[in-house]
């Protein structure tokens, strides 16, 4: 019976509201040979004292208190001290099903894989499910896995639904200059070192939509830090083999749509930066045909995305008008439904 040590790295920053539930779900895993590494990244709420309290309750827990350096720096700190043969990452505002690690570990060992992936449940803070993964288990090579990762209904480039081999991570670290999609970059680089990847879509990780998280804020309001997502795609295009032609096309499309998203954020947050908007529009105009060069068997482009890109290519103000009209239509539908119920 295999019983290798698994290190779970949990970066923590001002998560006192969720921390105990998160750590309890790790401590009660059916797979028990664990090293639980809590990295307090300079929190200024009650998280540090909670970490110290938890430390006294379970000998498998290690706590590191450090100055705030961002989530990538916190994860790198965890990697430096991790002694497990395998590595998992958990976000401190999420929680796990009790068989999460057991399934990931057994899938990896049984299939002699280099990376094990499970499904997840996307839910709000009240526990209401928004979406979850479905489908059949598959075994993939690195090229296939990279393609599937960009499908919105699959496992995506998250860290927290994956079990990594520490040996294969090697000297790979999180890029501290990247504040958005740093996990996608890390996972993509790791996947290139894999010969076999196993994916079981059973949803065992609970990703909780937290309006204060970096991922949530990315879609709500504009921040210049969001521009680092563009850098992620640029870096990926430098290391992907030229034989991964279809993957490269998808990444170029994702980069294009990131430009579209930034324009949307700028207008939605009333943060008008003409120089930035002109730069985004010029890129979209120059690369608009990337939308039409994607293999539909690998990635399906939504008609809505095509329309948004085309509107910005003509004039970014059209996107602003389209968003306003969409909001107005939703509001009218809500009013009509409400009147019908009276």
Short mmCIF file of C-alpha atoms in Angstrom, two decimals:
data_model
loop_
_atom_site.label_atom_id
_atom_site.label_comp_id
_atom_site.label_asym_id
_atom_site.label_seq_id
_atom_site.Cartn_x
_atom_site.Cartn_y
_atom_site.Cartn_z
CA UNK A 1 0.00 0.00 0.00
CA UNK A 2 1.46 3.36 -1.05
CA UNK A 3 1.60 6.01 1.66
CA UNK A 4 3.80 8.83 0.37
CA UNK A 5 3.93 12.17 2.15
CA UNK A 6 1.84 14.91 0.50
CA UNK A 7 2.59 18.56 1.27
CA UNK A 8 -0.36 20.95 1.07
CA UNK A 9 0.62 24.61 0.68
CA UNK A 10 -1.95 27.19 1.82
CA UNK A 11 -1.14 30.88 1.21
CA UNK A 12 -3.05 33.09 3.65
CA UNK A 13 -3.80 36.79 3.55
CA UNK A 14 -6.61 38.28 5.66
CA UNK A 15 -8.80 35.17 5.53
CA UNK A 16 -9.95 34.87 9.14
CA UNK A 17 -13.55 34.40 7.97
CA UNK A 18 -12.77 31.23 6.01
CA UNK A 19 -9.52 29.86 7.43
CA UNK A 20 -10.80 27.40 10.04
CA UNK A 21 -13.22 25.73 7.62
CA UNK A 22 -10.47 25.46 5.02
CA UNK A 23 -7.88 23.93 7.36
CA UNK A 24 -10.41 21.61 9.00
CA UNK A 25 -11.28 20.20 5.58
CA UNK A 26 -7.58 19.43 5.05
CA UNK A 27 -7.05 17.90 8.49
CA UNK A 28 -10.03 15.55 8.05
CA UNK A 29 -8.89 14.10 4.71
CA UNK A 30 -9.20 10.31 4.36
CA UNK A 31 -5.60 10.35 3.17
CA UNK A 32 -3.74 11.23 6.36
CA UNK A 33 0.01 11.25 5.60
CA UNK A 34 0.15 15.00 5.18
CA UNK A 35 2.35 18.00 5.75
CA UNK A 36 0.10 21.07 6.01
CA UNK A 37 2.04 24.28 5.35
CA UNK A 38 0.24 27.52 6.27
CA UNK A 39 1.96 30.62 4.87
CA UNK A 40 0.74 33.80 6.59
CA UNK A 41 1.63 36.46 4.02
CA UNK A 42 1.65 39.48 6.33
CA UNK A 43 -2.04 39.36 7.24
CA UNK A 44 -3.34 42.27 9.32
CA UNK A 45 -6.53 40.58 10.54
CA UNK A 46 -6.86 37.66 12.98
CA UNK A 47 -5.41 35.09 10.56
CA UNK A 48 -1.90 34.95 12.17
CA UNK A 49 -3.25 34.10 15.63
CA UNK A 50 -5.63 31.53 14.14
CA UNK A 51 -2.67 29.88 12.40
CA UNK A 52 -0.77 29.70 15.70
CA UNK A 53 -3.80 28.22 17.45
CA UNK A 54 -4.25 25.55 14.76
CA UNK A 55 -0.52 24.73 14.93
CA UNK A 56 -0.93 23.48 18.52
CA UNK A 57 -3.79 21.17 17.52
CA UNK A 58 -2.14 19.07 14.79
CA UNK A 59 1.50 17.96 14.58
CA UNK A 60 1.24 17.77 10.76
CA UNK A 61 0.90 21.56 10.52
CA UNK A 62 3.73 24.03 9.91
CA UNK A 63 3.18 27.79 10.10
CA UNK A 64 5.33 30.44 8.45
CA UNK A 65 4.77 34.14 9.19
CA UNK A 66 6.32 36.47 6.62
CA UNK A 67 6.10 40.03 5.34
CA UNK A 68 3.52 40.55 2.63
CA UNK A 69 4.98 39.60 -0.75
CA UNK A 70 1.95 38.40 -2.68
CA UNK A 71 0.49 34.97 -3.32
CA UNK A 72 3.31 33.86 -5.67
CA UNK A 73 5.97 34.67 -3.08
CA UNK A 74 3.94 32.84 -0.41
CA UNK A 75 3.67 29.72 -2.57
CA UNK A 76 7.39 29.84 -3.39
CA UNK A 77 8.09 29.97 0.35
CA UNK A 78 5.94 26.88 0.79
CA UNK A 79 7.75 25.04 -1.99
CA UNK A 80 11.14 25.74 -0.36
CA UNK A 81 10.21 24.02 2.89
CA UNK A 82 7.90 21.29 1.55
CA UNK A 83 9.28 17.82 2.25
CA UNK A 84 6.48 15.78 0.63
CA UNK A 85 6.97 13.64 -2.48
CA UNK A 86 3.82 15.26 -3.87
CA UNK A 87 2.53 18.84 -3.67
CA UNK A 88 -1.01 20.22 -3.55
CA UNK A 89 -2.14 23.83 -3.27
CA UNK A 90 -5.29 25.01 -1.50
CA UNK A 91 -6.63 28.58 -1.34
CA UNK A 92 -7.47 29.68 2.19
CA UNK A 93 -11.04 30.76 1.36
CA UNK A 94 -11.95 27.38 -0.19
CA UNK A 95 -12.52 23.90 1.25
CA UNK A 96 -12.28 20.23 0.29
CA UNK A 97 -14.35 17.08 0.15
CA UNK A 98 -12.80 14.51 2.50
CA UNK A 99 -11.68 12.20 -0.36
CA UNK A 100 -10.02 14.98 -2.37
CA UNK A 101 -6.40 13.93 -1.75
CA UNK A 102 -7.16 10.21 -1.74
CA UNK A 103 -8.65 10.37 -5.24
CA UNK A 104 -5.89 12.59 -6.62
CA UNK A 105 -3.16 10.38 -5.13
CA UNK A 106 -4.69 7.04 -6.16
CA UNK A 107 -5.38 8.29 -9.69
CA UNK A 108 -1.77 9.43 -10.04
CA UNK A 109 -0.26 6.19 -8.64
CA UNK A 110 -2.61 3.76 -10.40
CA UNK A 111 -2.10 5.42 -13.80
CA UNK A 112 1.63 6.10 -13.26
CA UNK A 113 0.91 9.73 -14.13
CA UNK A 114 2.93 12.90 -13.60
CA UNK A 115 -0.05 15.09 -12.77
CA UNK A 116 -3.43 14.22 -11.26
CA UNK A 117 -6.45 16.51 -11.69
CA UNK A 118 -9.94 16.39 -10.15
CA UNK A 119 -13.11 18.35 -10.75
CA UNK A 120 -14.48 21.19 -8.66
CA UNK A 121 -17.65 22.89 -7.49
CA UNK A 122 -17.95 26.64 -8.00
CA UNK A 123 -20.21 28.12 -5.33
CA UNK A 124 -21.13 31.37 -3.61
CA UNK A 125 -20.35 32.24 0.01
CA UNK A 126 -23.68 30.78 1.14
CA UNK A 127 -22.82 27.38 -0.35
CA UNK A 128 -25.15 27.68 -3.35
CA UNK A 129 -23.68 25.90 -6.35
CA UNK A 130 -23.00 28.05 -9.39
CA UNK A 131 -21.41 25.36 -11.56
CA UNK A 132 -19.49 22.09 -11.36
CA UNK A 133 -17.41 19.86 -13.59
CA UNK A 134 -18.93 16.81 -15.27
CA UNK A 135 -17.83 14.21 -17.80
CA UNK A 136 -15.61 11.15 -18.00
CA UNK A 137 -12.11 10.40 -16.75
CA UNK A 138 -9.37 10.78 -19.35
CA UNK A 139 -5.63 10.18 -19.66
CA UNK A 140 -3.77 12.82 -21.65
CA UNK A 141 -0.33 13.75 -22.89
CA UNK A 142 0.98 17.27 -22.31
CA UNK A 143 -0.28 18.61 -25.65
CA UNK A 144 -3.80 17.25 -25.13
CA UNK A 145 -3.86 18.47 -21.52
CA UNK A 146 -2.86 22.02 -22.47
CA UNK A 147 -5.61 22.14 -25.09
CA UNK A 148 -8.27 20.83 -22.71
CA UNK A 149 -7.16 23.25 -19.99
CA UNK A 150 -8.47 26.20 -21.99
CA UNK A 151 -11.97 24.76 -22.30
CA UNK A 152 -14.20 26.75 -19.90
CA UNK A 153 -16.09 23.64 -18.74
CA UNK A 154 -12.99 21.61 -17.90
CA UNK A 155 -10.30 21.73 -15.18
CA UNK A 156 -8.67 25.00 -16.39
CA UNK A 157 -5.33 26.38 -15.22
CA UNK A 158 -6.10 26.47 -11.51
CA UNK A 159 -3.57 25.08 -9.01
CA UNK A 160 -5.97 23.83 -6.40
CA UNK A 161 -7.54 20.86 -8.24
CA UNK A 162 -4.19 19.25 -9.04
CA UNK A 163 -1.56 17.03 -7.41
CA UNK A 164 2.01 17.65 -8.55
CA UNK A 165 5.22 15.64 -8.26
CA UNK A 166 7.79 17.63 -6.33
CA UNK A 167 10.55 16.01 -8.36
CA UNK A 168 9.04 17.37 -11.60
CA UNK A 169 8.49 20.83 -10.12
CA UNK A 170 12.24 20.98 -9.56
CA UNK A 171 13.46 24.58 -9.76
CA UNK A 172 10.17 25.85 -11.20
CA UNK A 173 8.78 28.77 -9.21
CA UNK A 174 5.87 31.19 -9.37
CA UNK A 175 6.63 34.41 -11.19
CA UNK A 176 6.35 37.15 -8.55
CA UNK A 177 5.88 39.82 -11.22
CA UNK A 178 2.61 38.20 -12.32
CA UNK A 179 -0.47 39.04 -10.25
CA UNK A 180 -3.17 37.56 -12.50
CA UNK A 181 -3.04 34.03 -13.99
CA UNK A 182 0.22 33.20 -12.19
CA UNK A 183 -1.27 29.75 -11.58
CA UNK A 184 -1.98 29.22 -15.31
CA UNK A 185 1.65 30.01 -16.13
CA UNK A 186 2.98 27.61 -13.47
CA UNK A 187 0.63 24.79 -14.51
CA UNK A 188 1.46 25.23 -18.21
CA UNK A 189 5.21 25.10 -17.54
CA UNK A 190 4.76 22.01 -15.36
CA UNK A 191 2.57 20.24 -17.93
CA UNK A 192 5.33 20.44 -20.53
CA UNK A 193 7.42 18.19 -18.25
CA UNK A 194 4.65 15.57 -18.06
CA UNK A 195 4.39 12.40 -20.11
CA UNK A 196 1.02 11.37 -18.70
CA UNK A 197 -1.75 13.40 -17.04
CA UNK A 198 -4.91 11.91 -15.53
CA UNK A 199 -8.15 13.85 -15.10
CA UNK A 200 -11.14 12.69 -13.07
CA UNK A 201 -13.96 15.28 -13.19
CA UNK A 202 -15.54 14.22 -9.89
CA UNK A 203 -15.96 17.60 -8.09
CA UNK A 204 -14.00 17.34 -4.83
CA UNK A 205 -12.72 20.90 -4.46
CA UNK A 206 -15.06 23.72 -3.42
CA UNK A 207 -14.04 26.99 -5.06
CA UNK A 208 -15.90 29.71 -3.15
CA UNK A 209 -16.68 32.93 -5.00
CA UNK A 210 -15.28 35.57 -2.70
CA UNK A 211 -15.88 39.16 -3.87
CA UNK A 212 -12.65 40.26 -2.18
CA UNK A 213 -10.41 37.76 -3.97
CA UNK A 214 -8.01 38.69 -6.76
CA UNK A 215 -9.85 36.48 -9.24
CA UNK A 216 -13.23 38.03 -8.47
CA UNK A 217 -11.89 41.59 -8.55
CA UNK A 218 -10.35 40.94 -11.92
CA UNK A 219 -13.81 40.72 -13.51
CA UNK A 220 -15.46 43.49 -11.49
CA UNK A 221 -13.15 46.48 -11.70
CA UNK A 222 -10.12 47.68 -13.60
CA UNK A 223 -6.68 47.57 -12.03
CA UNK A 224 -3.39 48.11 -13.82
CA UNK A 225 -2.18 44.87 -12.22
CA UNK A 226 -4.64 43.06 -14.50
CA UNK A 227 -2.32 43.86 -17.41
CA UNK A 228 0.02 41.14 -16.12
CA UNK A 229 -2.37 38.59 -17.65
CA UNK A 230 -1.12 39.74 -21.05
CA UNK A 231 2.44 39.01 -19.94
CA UNK A 232 1.42 35.44 -19.03
CA UNK A 233 0.31 34.72 -22.60
CA UNK A 234 3.46 36.36 -23.97
CA UNK A 235 5.64 34.11 -21.79
CA UNK A 236 3.66 31.01 -22.76
CA UNK A 237 4.18 31.78 -26.43
CA UNK A 238 7.96 31.76 -25.86
CA UNK A 239 8.18 28.27 -24.37
CA UNK A 240 5.49 26.27 -26.16
CA UNK A 241 6.90 23.92 -28.84
CA UNK A 242 6.10 25.06 -32.39
CA UNK A 243 4.50 21.64 -32.96
CA UNK A 244 1.73 22.68 -30.53
CA UNK A 245 0.26 24.75 -33.34
CA UNK A 246 -3.39 24.49 -32.22
CA UNK A 247 -2.50 25.38 -28.61
CA UNK A 248 -0.56 28.44 -29.77
CA UNK A 249 -3.60 29.61 -31.74
CA UNK A 250 -5.80 29.28 -28.65
CA UNK A 251 -3.33 31.25 -26.53
CA UNK A 252 -3.20 34.02 -29.12
CA UNK A 253 -7.00 34.13 -29.03
CA UNK A 254 -6.98 34.24 -25.20
CA UNK A 255 -4.52 37.12 -25.35
CA UNK A 256 -6.80 38.94 -27.79
CA UNK A 257 -9.81 38.43 -25.51
CA UNK A 258 -7.78 39.66 -22.53
CA UNK A 259 -7.37 42.94 -24.40
CA UNK A 260 -11.16 42.95 -24.95
CA UNK A 261 -11.70 42.29 -21.24
CA UNK A 262 -9.44 45.16 -20.23
CA UNK A 263 -11.36 47.58 -22.47
CA UNK A 264 -14.59 46.32 -20.92
CA UNK A 265 -13.20 46.84 -17.40
CA UNK A 266 -11.99 50.36 -18.21
CA UNK A 267 -15.42 51.43 -19.46
CA UNK A 268 -17.34 49.59 -16.74
CA UNK A 269 -15.31 51.20 -13.95
CA UNK A 270 -15.40 54.67 -15.55
CA UNK A 271 -11.61 54.70 -15.40
CA UNK A 272 -10.91 56.41 -18.68
CA UNK A 273 -7.32 56.01 -19.87
CA UNK A 274 -7.22 57.05 -23.52
CA UNK A 275 -3.63 55.98 -24.06
CA UNK A 276 -4.35 52.51 -22.71
CA UNK A 277 -7.60 52.17 -24.68
CA UNK A 278 -5.85 53.20 -27.91
CA UNK A 279 -3.15 50.59 -27.26
CA UNK A 280 -5.72 47.86 -26.57
CA UNK A 281 -7.75 48.78 -29.66
CA UNK A 282 -4.69 48.79 -31.91
CA UNK A 283 -3.70 45.32 -30.77
CA UNK A 284 -7.24 44.01 -31.34
CA UNK A 285 -7.35 45.53 -34.83
CA UNK A 286 -3.98 44.03 -35.74
CA UNK A 287 -4.88 40.56 -34.48
CA UNK A 288 -8.64 40.33 -35.06
CA UNK A 289 -8.25 37.41 -37.47
CA UNK A 290 -6.91 35.21 -34.66
CA UNK A 291 -10.59 34.67 -33.83
CA UNK A 292 -11.15 32.79 -37.07
CA UNK A 293 -8.02 30.59 -37.09
CA UNK A 294 -8.87 28.28 -34.21
CA UNK A 295 -9.52 24.56 -34.62
CA UNK A 296 -13.14 24.11 -33.46
CA UNK A 297 -12.33 20.61 -32.21
CA UNK A 298 -9.86 22.15 -29.76
CA UNK A 299 -11.65 25.34 -28.72
CA UNK A 300 -15.02 26.84 -29.62
CA UNK A 301 -15.17 30.63 -29.84
CA UNK A 302 -18.46 32.10 -28.67
CA UNK A 303 -20.31 34.38 -31.07
CA UNK A 304 -20.55 36.92 -28.23
CA UNK A 305 -16.73 37.06 -27.97
CA UNK A 306 -16.41 37.57 -31.72
CA UNK A 307 -18.94 40.41 -31.59
CA UNK A 308 -17.19 42.14 -28.67
CA UNK A 309 -13.81 41.97 -30.40
CA UNK A 310 -15.23 43.30 -33.65
CA UNK A 311 -17.03 46.17 -31.89
CA UNK A 312 -13.81 47.29 -30.20
CA UNK A 313 -11.85 46.98 -33.44
CA UNK A 314 -14.27 49.46 -34.97
CA UNK A 315 -14.64 51.74 -31.94
CA UNK A 316 -14.32 50.89 -28.20
CA UNK A 317 -17.33 53.14 -27.48
CA UNK A 318 -19.53 50.58 -29.27
CA UNK A 319 -18.66 48.03 -26.60
CA UNK A 320 -19.66 50.50 -23.90
CA UNK A 321 -23.02 51.01 -25.63
CA UNK A 322 -23.52 47.25 -26.05
CA UNK A 323 -22.84 46.65 -22.34
CA UNK A 324 -25.29 49.40 -21.36
CA UNK A 325 -27.99 47.96 -23.64
CA UNK A 326 -27.41 44.47 -22.23
CA UNK A 327 -27.78 45.77 -18.65
CA UNK A 328 -30.93 47.68 -19.62
CA UNK A 329 -32.49 44.59 -21.21
CA UNK A 330 -31.75 42.53 -18.08
CA UNK A 331 -33.31 45.23 -15.92
CA UNK A 332 -36.45 45.35 -18.09
CA UNK A 333 -36.80 41.56 -17.99
CA UNK A 334 -36.51 41.64 -14.19
CA UNK A 335 -39.17 44.40 -13.93
CA UNK A 336 -41.54 42.52 -16.24
CA UNK A 337 -41.11 39.29 -14.26
CA UNK A 338 -41.70 41.16 -10.99
CA UNK A 339 -44.91 42.77 -12.31
CA UNK A 340 -46.10 39.37 -13.56
CA UNK A 341 -45.66 37.89 -10.07
CA UNK A 342 -47.74 40.61 -8.38
#
